[in-house]
Coordinates of C-alpha atoms in Angstrom, one line a residue:
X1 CA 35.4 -10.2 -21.5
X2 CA 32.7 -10.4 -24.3
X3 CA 31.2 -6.7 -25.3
X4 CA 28.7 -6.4 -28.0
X5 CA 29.1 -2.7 -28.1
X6 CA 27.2 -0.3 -30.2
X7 CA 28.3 -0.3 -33.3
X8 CA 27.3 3.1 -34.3
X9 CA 29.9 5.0 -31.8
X10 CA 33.0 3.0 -32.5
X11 CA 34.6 6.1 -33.8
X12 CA 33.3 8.7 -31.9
X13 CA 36.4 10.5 -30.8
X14 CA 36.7 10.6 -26.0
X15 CA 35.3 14.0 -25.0
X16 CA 37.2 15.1 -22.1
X17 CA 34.9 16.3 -19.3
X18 CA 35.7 17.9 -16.0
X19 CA 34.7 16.2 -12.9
X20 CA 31.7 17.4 -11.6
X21 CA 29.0 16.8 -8.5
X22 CA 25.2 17.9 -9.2
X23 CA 24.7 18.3 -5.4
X24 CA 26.4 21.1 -4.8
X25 CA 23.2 23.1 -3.5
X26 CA 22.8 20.3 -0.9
X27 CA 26.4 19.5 0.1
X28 CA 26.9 23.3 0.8
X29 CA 27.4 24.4 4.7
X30 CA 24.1 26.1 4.6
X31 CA 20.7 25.6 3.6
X32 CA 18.4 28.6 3.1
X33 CA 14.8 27.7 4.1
X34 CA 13.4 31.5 3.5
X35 CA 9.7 31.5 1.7
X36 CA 11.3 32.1 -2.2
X37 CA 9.1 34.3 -4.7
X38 CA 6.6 31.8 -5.7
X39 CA 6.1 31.4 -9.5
X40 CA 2.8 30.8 -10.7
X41 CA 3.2 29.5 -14.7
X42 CA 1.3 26.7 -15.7
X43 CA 1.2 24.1 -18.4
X44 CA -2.1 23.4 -20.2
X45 CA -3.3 20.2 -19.0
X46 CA -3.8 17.2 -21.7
X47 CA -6.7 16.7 -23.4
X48 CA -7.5 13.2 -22.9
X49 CA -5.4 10.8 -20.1
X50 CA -4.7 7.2 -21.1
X51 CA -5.9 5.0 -18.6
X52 CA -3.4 4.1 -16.0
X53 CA -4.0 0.4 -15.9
X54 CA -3.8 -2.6 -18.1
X55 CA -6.3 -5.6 -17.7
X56 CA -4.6 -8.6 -16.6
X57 CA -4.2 -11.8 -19.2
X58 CA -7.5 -13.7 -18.6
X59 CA -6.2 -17.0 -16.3
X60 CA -5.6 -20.2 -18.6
X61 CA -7.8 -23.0 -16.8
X62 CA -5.6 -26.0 -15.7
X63 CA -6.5 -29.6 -17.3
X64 CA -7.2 -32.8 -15.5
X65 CA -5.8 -35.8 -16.2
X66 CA -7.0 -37.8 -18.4
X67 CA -6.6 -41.2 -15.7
X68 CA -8.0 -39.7 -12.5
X69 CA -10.7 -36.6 -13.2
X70 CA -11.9 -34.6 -10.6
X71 CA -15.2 -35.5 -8.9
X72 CA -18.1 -33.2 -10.7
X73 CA -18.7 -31.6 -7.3
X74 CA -14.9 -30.0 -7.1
X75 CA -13.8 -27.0 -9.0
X76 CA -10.4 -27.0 -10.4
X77 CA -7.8 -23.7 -9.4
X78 CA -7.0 -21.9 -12.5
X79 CA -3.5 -21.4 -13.6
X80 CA -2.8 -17.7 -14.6
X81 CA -0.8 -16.9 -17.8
X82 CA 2.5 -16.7 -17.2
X83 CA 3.8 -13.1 -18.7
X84 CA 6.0 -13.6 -22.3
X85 CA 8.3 -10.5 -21.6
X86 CA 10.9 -9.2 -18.9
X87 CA 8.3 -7.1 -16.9
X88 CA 4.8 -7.8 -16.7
X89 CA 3.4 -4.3 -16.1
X90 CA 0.7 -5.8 -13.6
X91 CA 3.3 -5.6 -11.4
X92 CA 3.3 -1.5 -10.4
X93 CA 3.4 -1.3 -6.6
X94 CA 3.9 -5.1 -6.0
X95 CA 7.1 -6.6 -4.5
X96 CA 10.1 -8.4 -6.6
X97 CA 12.2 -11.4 -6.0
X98 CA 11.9 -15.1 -4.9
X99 CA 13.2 -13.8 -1.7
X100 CA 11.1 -11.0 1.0
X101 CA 12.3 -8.0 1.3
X102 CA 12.8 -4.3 -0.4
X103 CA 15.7 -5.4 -2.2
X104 CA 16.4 -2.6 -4.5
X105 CA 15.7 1.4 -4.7
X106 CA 11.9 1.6 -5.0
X107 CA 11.5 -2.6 -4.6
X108 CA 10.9 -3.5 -8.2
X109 CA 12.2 -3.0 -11.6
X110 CA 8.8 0.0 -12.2
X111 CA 10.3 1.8 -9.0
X112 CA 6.6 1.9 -7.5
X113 CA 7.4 -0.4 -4.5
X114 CA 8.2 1.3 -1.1
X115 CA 8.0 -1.6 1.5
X116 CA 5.5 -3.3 4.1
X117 CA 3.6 -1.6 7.0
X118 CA 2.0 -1.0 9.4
X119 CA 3.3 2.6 9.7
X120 CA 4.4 3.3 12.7
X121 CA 1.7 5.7 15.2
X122 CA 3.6 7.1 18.1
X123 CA 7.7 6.8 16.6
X124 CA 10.5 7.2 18.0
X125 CA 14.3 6.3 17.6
X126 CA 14.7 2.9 17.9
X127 CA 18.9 2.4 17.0
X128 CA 21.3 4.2 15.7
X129 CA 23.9 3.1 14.0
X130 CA 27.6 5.1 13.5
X131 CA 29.9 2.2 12.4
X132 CA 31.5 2.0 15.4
X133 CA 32.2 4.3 19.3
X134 CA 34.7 6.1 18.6
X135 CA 33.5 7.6 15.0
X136 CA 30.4 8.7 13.0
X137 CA 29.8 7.1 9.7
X138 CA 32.1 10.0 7.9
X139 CA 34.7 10.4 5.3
X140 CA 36.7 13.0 3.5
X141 CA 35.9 13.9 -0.5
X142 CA 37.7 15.7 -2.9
X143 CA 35.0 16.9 -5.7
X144 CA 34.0 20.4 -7.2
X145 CA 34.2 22.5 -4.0
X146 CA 37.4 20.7 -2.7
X147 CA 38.1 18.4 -0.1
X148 CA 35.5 18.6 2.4
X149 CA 34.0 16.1 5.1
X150 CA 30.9 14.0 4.4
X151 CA 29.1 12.2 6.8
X152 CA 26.0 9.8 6.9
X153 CA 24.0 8.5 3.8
X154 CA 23.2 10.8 0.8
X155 CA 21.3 11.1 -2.2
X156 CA 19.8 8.0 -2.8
X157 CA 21.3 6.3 -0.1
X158 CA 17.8 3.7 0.0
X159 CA 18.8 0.7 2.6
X160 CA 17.7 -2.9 1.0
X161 CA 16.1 -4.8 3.7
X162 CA 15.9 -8.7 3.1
X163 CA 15.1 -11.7 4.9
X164 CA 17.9 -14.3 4.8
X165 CA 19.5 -16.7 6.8
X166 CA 16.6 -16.4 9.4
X167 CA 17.3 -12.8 9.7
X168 CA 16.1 -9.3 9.1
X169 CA 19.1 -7.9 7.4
X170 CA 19.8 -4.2 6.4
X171 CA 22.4 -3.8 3.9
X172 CA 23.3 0.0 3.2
X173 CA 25.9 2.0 1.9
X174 CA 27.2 4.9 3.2
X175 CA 30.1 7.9 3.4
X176 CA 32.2 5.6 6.0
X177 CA 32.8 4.9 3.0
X178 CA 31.5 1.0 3.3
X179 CA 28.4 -1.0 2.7
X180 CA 27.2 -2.5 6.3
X181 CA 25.4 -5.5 6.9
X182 CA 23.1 -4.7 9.9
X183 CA 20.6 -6.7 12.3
X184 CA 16.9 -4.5 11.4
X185 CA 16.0 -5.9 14.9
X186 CA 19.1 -4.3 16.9
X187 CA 21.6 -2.4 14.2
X188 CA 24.4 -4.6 15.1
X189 CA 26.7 -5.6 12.5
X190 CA 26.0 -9.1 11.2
X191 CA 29.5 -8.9 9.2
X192 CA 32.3 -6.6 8.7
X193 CA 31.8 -3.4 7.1
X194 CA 32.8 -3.6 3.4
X195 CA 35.4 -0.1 3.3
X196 CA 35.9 1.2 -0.3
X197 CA 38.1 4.1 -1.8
X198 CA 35.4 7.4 -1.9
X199 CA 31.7 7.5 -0.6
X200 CA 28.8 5.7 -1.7
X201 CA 26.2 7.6 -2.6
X202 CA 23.4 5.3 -4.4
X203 CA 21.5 2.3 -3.1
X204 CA 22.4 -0.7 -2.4
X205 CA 20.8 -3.6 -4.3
X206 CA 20.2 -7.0 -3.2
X207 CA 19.9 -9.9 -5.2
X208 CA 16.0 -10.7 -5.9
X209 CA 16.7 -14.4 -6.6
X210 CA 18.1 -15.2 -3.2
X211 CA 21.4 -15.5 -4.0
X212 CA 23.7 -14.0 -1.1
X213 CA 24.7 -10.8 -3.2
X214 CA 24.8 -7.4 -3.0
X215 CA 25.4 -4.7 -6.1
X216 CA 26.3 -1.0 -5.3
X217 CA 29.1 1.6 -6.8
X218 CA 31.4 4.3 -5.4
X219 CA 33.1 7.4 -6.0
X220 CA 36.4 5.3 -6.0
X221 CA 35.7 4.3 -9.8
X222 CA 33.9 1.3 -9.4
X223 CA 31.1 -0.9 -9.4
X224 CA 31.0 -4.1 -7.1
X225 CA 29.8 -7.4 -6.8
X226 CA 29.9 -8.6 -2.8
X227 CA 29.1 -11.8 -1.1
X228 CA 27.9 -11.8 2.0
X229 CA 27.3 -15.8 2.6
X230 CA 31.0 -15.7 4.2
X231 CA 32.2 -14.8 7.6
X232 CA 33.4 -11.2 6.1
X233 CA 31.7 -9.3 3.0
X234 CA 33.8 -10.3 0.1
X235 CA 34.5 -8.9 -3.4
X236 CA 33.6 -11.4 -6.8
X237 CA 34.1 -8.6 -9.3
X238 CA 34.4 -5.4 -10.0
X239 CA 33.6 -3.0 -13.4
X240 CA 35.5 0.7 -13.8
X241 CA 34.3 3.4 -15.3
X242 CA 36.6 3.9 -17.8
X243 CA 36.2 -0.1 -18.8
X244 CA 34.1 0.9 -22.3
X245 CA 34.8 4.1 -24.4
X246 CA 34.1 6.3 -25.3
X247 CA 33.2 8.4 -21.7
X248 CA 31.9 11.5 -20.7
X249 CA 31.6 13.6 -17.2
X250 CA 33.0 10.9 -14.6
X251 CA 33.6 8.2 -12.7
X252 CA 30.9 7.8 -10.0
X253 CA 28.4 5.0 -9.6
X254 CA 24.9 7.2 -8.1
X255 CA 22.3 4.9 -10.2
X256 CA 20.9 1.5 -8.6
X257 CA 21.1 -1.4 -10.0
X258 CA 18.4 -3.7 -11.1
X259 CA 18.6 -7.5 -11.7
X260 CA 16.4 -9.7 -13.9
X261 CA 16.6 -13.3 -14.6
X262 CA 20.6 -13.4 -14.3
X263 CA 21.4 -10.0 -15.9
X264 CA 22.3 -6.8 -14.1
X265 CA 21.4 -3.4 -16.0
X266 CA 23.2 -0.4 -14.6
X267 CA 24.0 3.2 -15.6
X268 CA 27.1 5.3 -14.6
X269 CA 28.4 8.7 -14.9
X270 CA 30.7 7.7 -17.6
X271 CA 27.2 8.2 -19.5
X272 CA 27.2 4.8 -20.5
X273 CA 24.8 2.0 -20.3
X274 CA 26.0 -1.1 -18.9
X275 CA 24.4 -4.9 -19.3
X276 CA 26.2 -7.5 -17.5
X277 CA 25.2 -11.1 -17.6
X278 CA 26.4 -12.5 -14.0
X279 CA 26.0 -16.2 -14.4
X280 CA 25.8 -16.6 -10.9
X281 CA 25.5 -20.1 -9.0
X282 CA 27.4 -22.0 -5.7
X283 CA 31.0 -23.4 -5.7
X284 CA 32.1 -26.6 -4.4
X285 CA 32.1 -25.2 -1.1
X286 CA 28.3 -24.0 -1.3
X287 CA 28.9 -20.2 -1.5
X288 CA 28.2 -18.2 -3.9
X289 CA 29.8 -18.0 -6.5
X290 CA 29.0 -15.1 -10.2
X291 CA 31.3 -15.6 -14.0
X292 CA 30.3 -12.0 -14.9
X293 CA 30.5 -11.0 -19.1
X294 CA 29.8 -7.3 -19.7
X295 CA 27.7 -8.2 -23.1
X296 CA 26.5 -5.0 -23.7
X297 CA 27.6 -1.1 -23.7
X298 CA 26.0 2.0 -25.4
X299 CA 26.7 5.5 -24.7
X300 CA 23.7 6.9 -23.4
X301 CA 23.8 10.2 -25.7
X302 CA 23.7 11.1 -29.3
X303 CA 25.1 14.1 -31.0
X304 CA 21.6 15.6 -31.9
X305 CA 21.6 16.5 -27.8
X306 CA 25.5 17.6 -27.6
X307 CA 24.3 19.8 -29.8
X308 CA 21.5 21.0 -28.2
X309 CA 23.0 21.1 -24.9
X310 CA 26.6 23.1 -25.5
X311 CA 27.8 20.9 -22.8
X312 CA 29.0 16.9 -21.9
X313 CA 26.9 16.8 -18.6
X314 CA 25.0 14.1 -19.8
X315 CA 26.0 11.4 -16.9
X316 CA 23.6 8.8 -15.8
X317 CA 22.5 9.0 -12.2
X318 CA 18.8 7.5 -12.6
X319 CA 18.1 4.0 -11.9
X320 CA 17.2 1.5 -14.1
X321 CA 13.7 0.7 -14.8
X322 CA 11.9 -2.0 -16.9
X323 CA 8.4 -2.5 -17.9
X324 CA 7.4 -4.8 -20.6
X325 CA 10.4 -6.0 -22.8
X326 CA 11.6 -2.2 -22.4
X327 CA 14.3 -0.9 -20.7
X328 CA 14.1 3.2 -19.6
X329 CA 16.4 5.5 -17.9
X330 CA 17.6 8.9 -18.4
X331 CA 20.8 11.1 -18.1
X332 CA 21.8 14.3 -16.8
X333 CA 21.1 16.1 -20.4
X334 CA 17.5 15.1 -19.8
X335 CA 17.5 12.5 -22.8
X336 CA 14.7 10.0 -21.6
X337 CA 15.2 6.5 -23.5
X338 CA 14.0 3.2 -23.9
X339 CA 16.1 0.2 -25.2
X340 CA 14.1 -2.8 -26.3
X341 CA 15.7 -5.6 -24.4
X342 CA 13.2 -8.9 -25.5
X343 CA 15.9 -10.4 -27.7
X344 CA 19.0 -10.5 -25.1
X345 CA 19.1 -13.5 -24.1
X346 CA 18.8 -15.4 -27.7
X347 CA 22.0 -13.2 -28.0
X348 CA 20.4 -9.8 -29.7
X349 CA 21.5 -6.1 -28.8
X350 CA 19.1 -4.2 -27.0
X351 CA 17.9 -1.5 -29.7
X352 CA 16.6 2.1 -28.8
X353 CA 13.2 2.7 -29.0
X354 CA 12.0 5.9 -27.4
X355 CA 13.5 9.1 -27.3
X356 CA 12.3 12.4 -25.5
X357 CA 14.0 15.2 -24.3
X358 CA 13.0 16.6 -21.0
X359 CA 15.0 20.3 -21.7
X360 CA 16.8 19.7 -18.5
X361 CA 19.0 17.3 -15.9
X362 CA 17.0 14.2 -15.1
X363 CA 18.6 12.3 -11.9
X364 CA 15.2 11.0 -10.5
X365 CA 14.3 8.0 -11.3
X366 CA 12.1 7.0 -13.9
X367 CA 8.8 5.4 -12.7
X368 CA 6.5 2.9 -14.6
X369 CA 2.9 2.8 -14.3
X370 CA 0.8 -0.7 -15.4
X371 CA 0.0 1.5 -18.9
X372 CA 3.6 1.8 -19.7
X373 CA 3.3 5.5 -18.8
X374 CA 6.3 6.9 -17.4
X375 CA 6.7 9.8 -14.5
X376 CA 10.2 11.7 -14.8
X377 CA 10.9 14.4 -12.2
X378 CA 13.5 17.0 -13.9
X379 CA 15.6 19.4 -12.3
X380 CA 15.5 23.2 -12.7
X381 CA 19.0 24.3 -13.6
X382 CA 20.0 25.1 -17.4
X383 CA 16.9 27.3 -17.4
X384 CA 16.1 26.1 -20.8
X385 CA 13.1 27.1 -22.9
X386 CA 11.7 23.7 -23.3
X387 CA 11.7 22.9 -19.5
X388 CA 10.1 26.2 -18.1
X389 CA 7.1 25.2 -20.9
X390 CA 7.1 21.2 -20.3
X391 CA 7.5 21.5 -16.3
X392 CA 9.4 19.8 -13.7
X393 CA 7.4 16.7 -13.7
X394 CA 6.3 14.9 -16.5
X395 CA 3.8 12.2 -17.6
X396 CA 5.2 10.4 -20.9
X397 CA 3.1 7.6 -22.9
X398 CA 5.9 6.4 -25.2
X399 CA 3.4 4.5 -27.4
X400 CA 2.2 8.0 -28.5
X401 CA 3.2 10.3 -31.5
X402 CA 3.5 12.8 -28.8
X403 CA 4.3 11.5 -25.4
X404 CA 3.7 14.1 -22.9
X405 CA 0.2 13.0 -21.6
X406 CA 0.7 16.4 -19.0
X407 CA 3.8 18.3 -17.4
X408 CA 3.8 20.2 -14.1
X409 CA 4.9 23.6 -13.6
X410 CA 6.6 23.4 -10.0
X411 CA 9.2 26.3 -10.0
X412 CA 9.5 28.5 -7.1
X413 CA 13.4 29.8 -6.7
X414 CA 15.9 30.3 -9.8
X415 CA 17.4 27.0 -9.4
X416 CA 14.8 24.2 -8.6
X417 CA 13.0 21.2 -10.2
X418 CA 13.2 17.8 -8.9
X419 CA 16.1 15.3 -7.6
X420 CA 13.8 13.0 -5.7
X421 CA 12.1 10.0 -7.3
X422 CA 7.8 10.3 -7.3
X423 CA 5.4 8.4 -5.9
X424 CA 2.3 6.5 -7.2
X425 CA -0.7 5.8 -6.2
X426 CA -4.3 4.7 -7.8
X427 CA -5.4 8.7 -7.8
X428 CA -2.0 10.6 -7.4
X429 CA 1.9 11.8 -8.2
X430 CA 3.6 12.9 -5.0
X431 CA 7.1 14.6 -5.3
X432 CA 9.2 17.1 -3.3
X433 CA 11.2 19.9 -4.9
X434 CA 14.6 21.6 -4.3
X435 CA 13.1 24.7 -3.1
X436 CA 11.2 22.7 -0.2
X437 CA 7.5 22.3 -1.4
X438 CA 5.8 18.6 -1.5
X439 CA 3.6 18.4 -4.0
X440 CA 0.3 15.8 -4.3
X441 CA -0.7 16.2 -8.0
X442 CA -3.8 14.1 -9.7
X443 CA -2.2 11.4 -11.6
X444 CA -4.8 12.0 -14.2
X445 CA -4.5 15.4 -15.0
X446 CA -1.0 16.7 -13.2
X447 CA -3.0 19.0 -12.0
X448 CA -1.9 20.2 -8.3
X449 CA -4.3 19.4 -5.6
X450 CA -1.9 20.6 -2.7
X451 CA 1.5 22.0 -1.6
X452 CA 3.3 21.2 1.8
X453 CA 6.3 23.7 3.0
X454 CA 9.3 22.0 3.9
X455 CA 13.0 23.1 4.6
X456 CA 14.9 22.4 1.7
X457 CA 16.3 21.3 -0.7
X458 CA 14.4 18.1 -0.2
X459 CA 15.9 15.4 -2.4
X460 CA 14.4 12.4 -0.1
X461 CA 11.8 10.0 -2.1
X462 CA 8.7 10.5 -0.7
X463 CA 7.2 6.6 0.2
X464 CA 3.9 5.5 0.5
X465 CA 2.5 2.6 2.6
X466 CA -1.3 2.1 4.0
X467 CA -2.5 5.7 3.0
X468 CA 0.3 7.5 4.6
X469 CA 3.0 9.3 2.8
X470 CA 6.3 9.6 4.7
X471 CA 8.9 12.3 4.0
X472 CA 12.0 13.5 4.9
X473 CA 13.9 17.1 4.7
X474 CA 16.6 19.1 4.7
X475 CA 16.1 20.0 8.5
X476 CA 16.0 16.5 9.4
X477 CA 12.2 16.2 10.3
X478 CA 10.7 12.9 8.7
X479 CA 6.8 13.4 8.8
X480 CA 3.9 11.4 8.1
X481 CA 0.3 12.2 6.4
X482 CA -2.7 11.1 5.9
X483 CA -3.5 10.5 2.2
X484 CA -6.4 8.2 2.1
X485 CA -8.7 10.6 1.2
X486 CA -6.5 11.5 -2.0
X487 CA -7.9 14.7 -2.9
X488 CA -7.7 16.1 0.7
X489 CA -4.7 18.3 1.2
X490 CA -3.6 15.8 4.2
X491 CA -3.0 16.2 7.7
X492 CA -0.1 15.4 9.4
X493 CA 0.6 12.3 11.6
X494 CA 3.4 12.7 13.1
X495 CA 6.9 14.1 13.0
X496 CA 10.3 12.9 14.0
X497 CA 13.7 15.2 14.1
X498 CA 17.0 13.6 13.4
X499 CA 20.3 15.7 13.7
X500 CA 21.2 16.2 10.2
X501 CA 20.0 16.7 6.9
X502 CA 17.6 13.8 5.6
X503 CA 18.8 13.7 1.8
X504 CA 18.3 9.5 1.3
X505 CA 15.2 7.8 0.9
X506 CA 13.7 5.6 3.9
X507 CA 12.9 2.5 3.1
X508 CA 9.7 0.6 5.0
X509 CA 9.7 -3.1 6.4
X510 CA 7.2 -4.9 8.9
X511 CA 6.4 -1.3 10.1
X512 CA 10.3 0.0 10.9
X513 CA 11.7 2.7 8.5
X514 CA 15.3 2.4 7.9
X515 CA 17.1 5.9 7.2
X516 CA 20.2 7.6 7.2
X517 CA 20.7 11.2 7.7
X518 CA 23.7 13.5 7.3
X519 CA 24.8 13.9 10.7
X520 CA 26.6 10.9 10.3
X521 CA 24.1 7.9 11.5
X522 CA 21.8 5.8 10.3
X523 CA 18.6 5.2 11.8
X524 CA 15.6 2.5 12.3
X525 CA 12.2 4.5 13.6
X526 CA 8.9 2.7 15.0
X527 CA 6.7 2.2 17.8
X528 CA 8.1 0.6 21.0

């Protein structure tokens, strides 16, 4: 196995770190849902926004041929630029992949794509799916407060939906603990459940080059490659934590994964960053077939926020997110980076290139805007200084001297901030906190147009399709509202009640959402 590691931390000396779980407020027996003190501190609003959009390349006019020229009556289509880098940041909101489908948490590598409507207008329970009769999608975890029973689909828990083989099919992991291949048309298995050692927790991603492959990690250590072009799921490879050195806090897999143009970029909670090139392709036999080299490793701290921190907390648990030729993500010390990544595949390590501290855990998601702009929810925990002035969500322009374009003060209980992943639109920033409030704040400004009182803690991604925002909670109620009118506080739609907790993120296709929920099923909702 070929590792270009960096250099810089050959000798830093293994920091032992006890095992840990950040959900502890959500995988407790109850959930308190009582109206907290609400905390009214605000954070000055920035002076002057960068626009949010980029112009396109102007379209490169295609050339006749010189034998056989178009009449002078015809016009000829123009061809537009192809983009130079990784990530052409045109793409916020629009789907990924040479193959349909919502193949990876948030549906491309800026996290701003949540799936295909129509939403559904009257709802209801479609399926649901338990893994089999006789038991509920459950399993038993040994973590922080012992060894309890955990059923259902968790934090992120996103299904990827993908059409293949002439087939909706819904590929999700879950605390069984397995990754199912379902039918989105009737939730019956299309293949065996894939079982592994401890739950999964993260979502699933599917290949976006239509290869029959699907990328997740566990609690059991390790992260998989699966084919599913067989008659039962079967494992190609598989990376453990404690593969590179040095690591810190542990050995679970929460981030997703995102492919590009045959790499796979993934973070774990050994704190490390992971590039893997998968060289995949097809055997003699015409399945699938991947030669996987981890070719590059880099811890995803530096002593400067040890220091700052007192504590090794600084696992990884965001997904990965690329814009441009820059790769971003953050860790559980609140360290916000970006690696320059244009040079990998002539063979050059990625190099850091941003830096920000948030003053606190960061387990959402980074999202990209068309600007480069990034939108980091952070969590309310250490109580530090620097977050209660910065916020809980935070709009960063990494081209600038100083980066934070505006933060939002969304504190209401002692422990709060954001685990869920925000959503874009033209005009706004939706996000839901741990003390139960959705919030629609102006994109421009951060400023908060409205608040929505849910039952908490909500740690479900809020998704966005045809002006309606979708949500899920804590007492199991997804709801729908109408945002079209963006600076409206918005009237519900609609409301459906599941029979546990709603901590994963739905994910949208052809008007069906896909979701599991903590009473141990997973669901598909939609209009008869």
């Amino acid at each position: 196995m070929r590792v270009r590691a960096w250099r810089a931390w050959a000798g830093l000396a293994v920091v032992a770190a006890a095992v840990g779980i950040a959900a502890v407020v959500a995988d407790g027996e109850l959930f308190d849902t009582d109206e907290p003190e609400l905390i009214t501190s605000a954070i000055p609003m920035p002076l002057t926004p960068t626009p949010d959009t980029t112009p396109t390349p102007a379209p490169t006019p295609a050339t006749p041929t010189a034998t056989t020229p178009p009449p002078a009556s015809e016009t000829t289509e123009p061809t537009a630029t192809p983009y130079p880098g990784w990530v052409d940041p045109a793409s916020e909101g629009k789907p990924h992949g040479s193959v349909p489908g919502l193949l990876t948490f948030r549906g491309n590598p800026t996290r701003t794509f949540y799936g295909t409507g129509p939403v559904p207008q009257s709802p209801e329970v479609l399926w649901r799916f338990t893994g089999s009769p006789e038991r509920d999608l459950c399993s038993l975890t040994s973590w922080a407060g012992g060894t309890t029973l955990w059923c259902g689909s968790g934090w992120t828990g996103q299904p990827a939906v993908v059409e293949w083989d002439e087939r909706t099919w819904v590929v999700v992991g879950t605390f069984a603990p397995a990754v199912h291949f379902l039918d989105a048309a009737t939730g019956e298995p299309l293949l065996g459940e894939f079982l592994v050692g401890d739950l999964i927790k993260g979502s699933v991603t599917v290949d976006p080059d239509g290869y029959p492959l699907a990328y997740f990690g566990s609690r059991d250590d390790y992260f998989r490659i699966i084919a599913f072009d067989r008659d039962q799921p079967e494992e190609l490879w598989s990376l453990h934590a404690y593969d590179v050195a040095p690591v810190l806090w542990n050995n679970d897999w929460d981030g997703a994964a995102l492919v590009l143009d045959d790499y796979l970029f993934q973070g774990g909670e050994n704190s490390h960053l992971h590039i893997v090139k998968l060289n995949r392709g097809y055997g003699p036999d015409g399945r699938v077939t991947v030669d996987p080299e981890l070719v590059f490793t880099a811890p995803g701290w530096d002593e400067e926020l040890l220091s700052v921190l007192g504590d090794n907390n600084v696992s990884i648990e965001t997904g990965i997110t690329v814009v441009g030729d820059t790769l971003y993500f953050a860790n559980s010390g609140g360290l916000v980076q970006g690696w320059d990544i244009a040079g990998l595949a002539d063979g050059r390590d990625p190099e850091r290139v941003f830096r920000y501290w948030a003053g606190d855990d960061v387990d959402a998601t980074v999202v990209a805007d068309a600007a480069g702009h990034l939108y980091v929810g952070v969590e309310y925990e250490r109580g530090t200084a620097r977050s209660q002035a910065q916020g809980q969500v935070l709009r960063l322009d990494p081209s600038a001297d100083d980066p934070l374009v505006w933060g939002a003060d969304l504190r209401n209980a002692a422990v709060d901030g954001v685990w869920a992943t925000p959503a874009l639109t033209d005009e706004m920033v939706y996000v839901p906190t741990n003390a139960g409030f959705l919030y629609g704040l102006r994109r421009d400004t951060g400023e908060v147009v409205w608040s929505k009182r849910l039952a908490g803690p909500v740690w479900s991604s809020p998704v966005v399709i045809d002006g309606v925002l979708i949500q899920g909670d804590c007492a199991g109620v997804i709801r729908a509202y109408d945002v079209s009118l963006p600076w409206v506080d918005p009237p519900e739609l609609w409301r459906v009640t599941l029979d546990g907790c709603v901590e994963s993120t739905p994910a949208v296709w052809n008007g069906v959402i896909y979701v599991g929920a903590r009473d141990g099923g997973f669901y598909a909702i939609g209009d008869r």
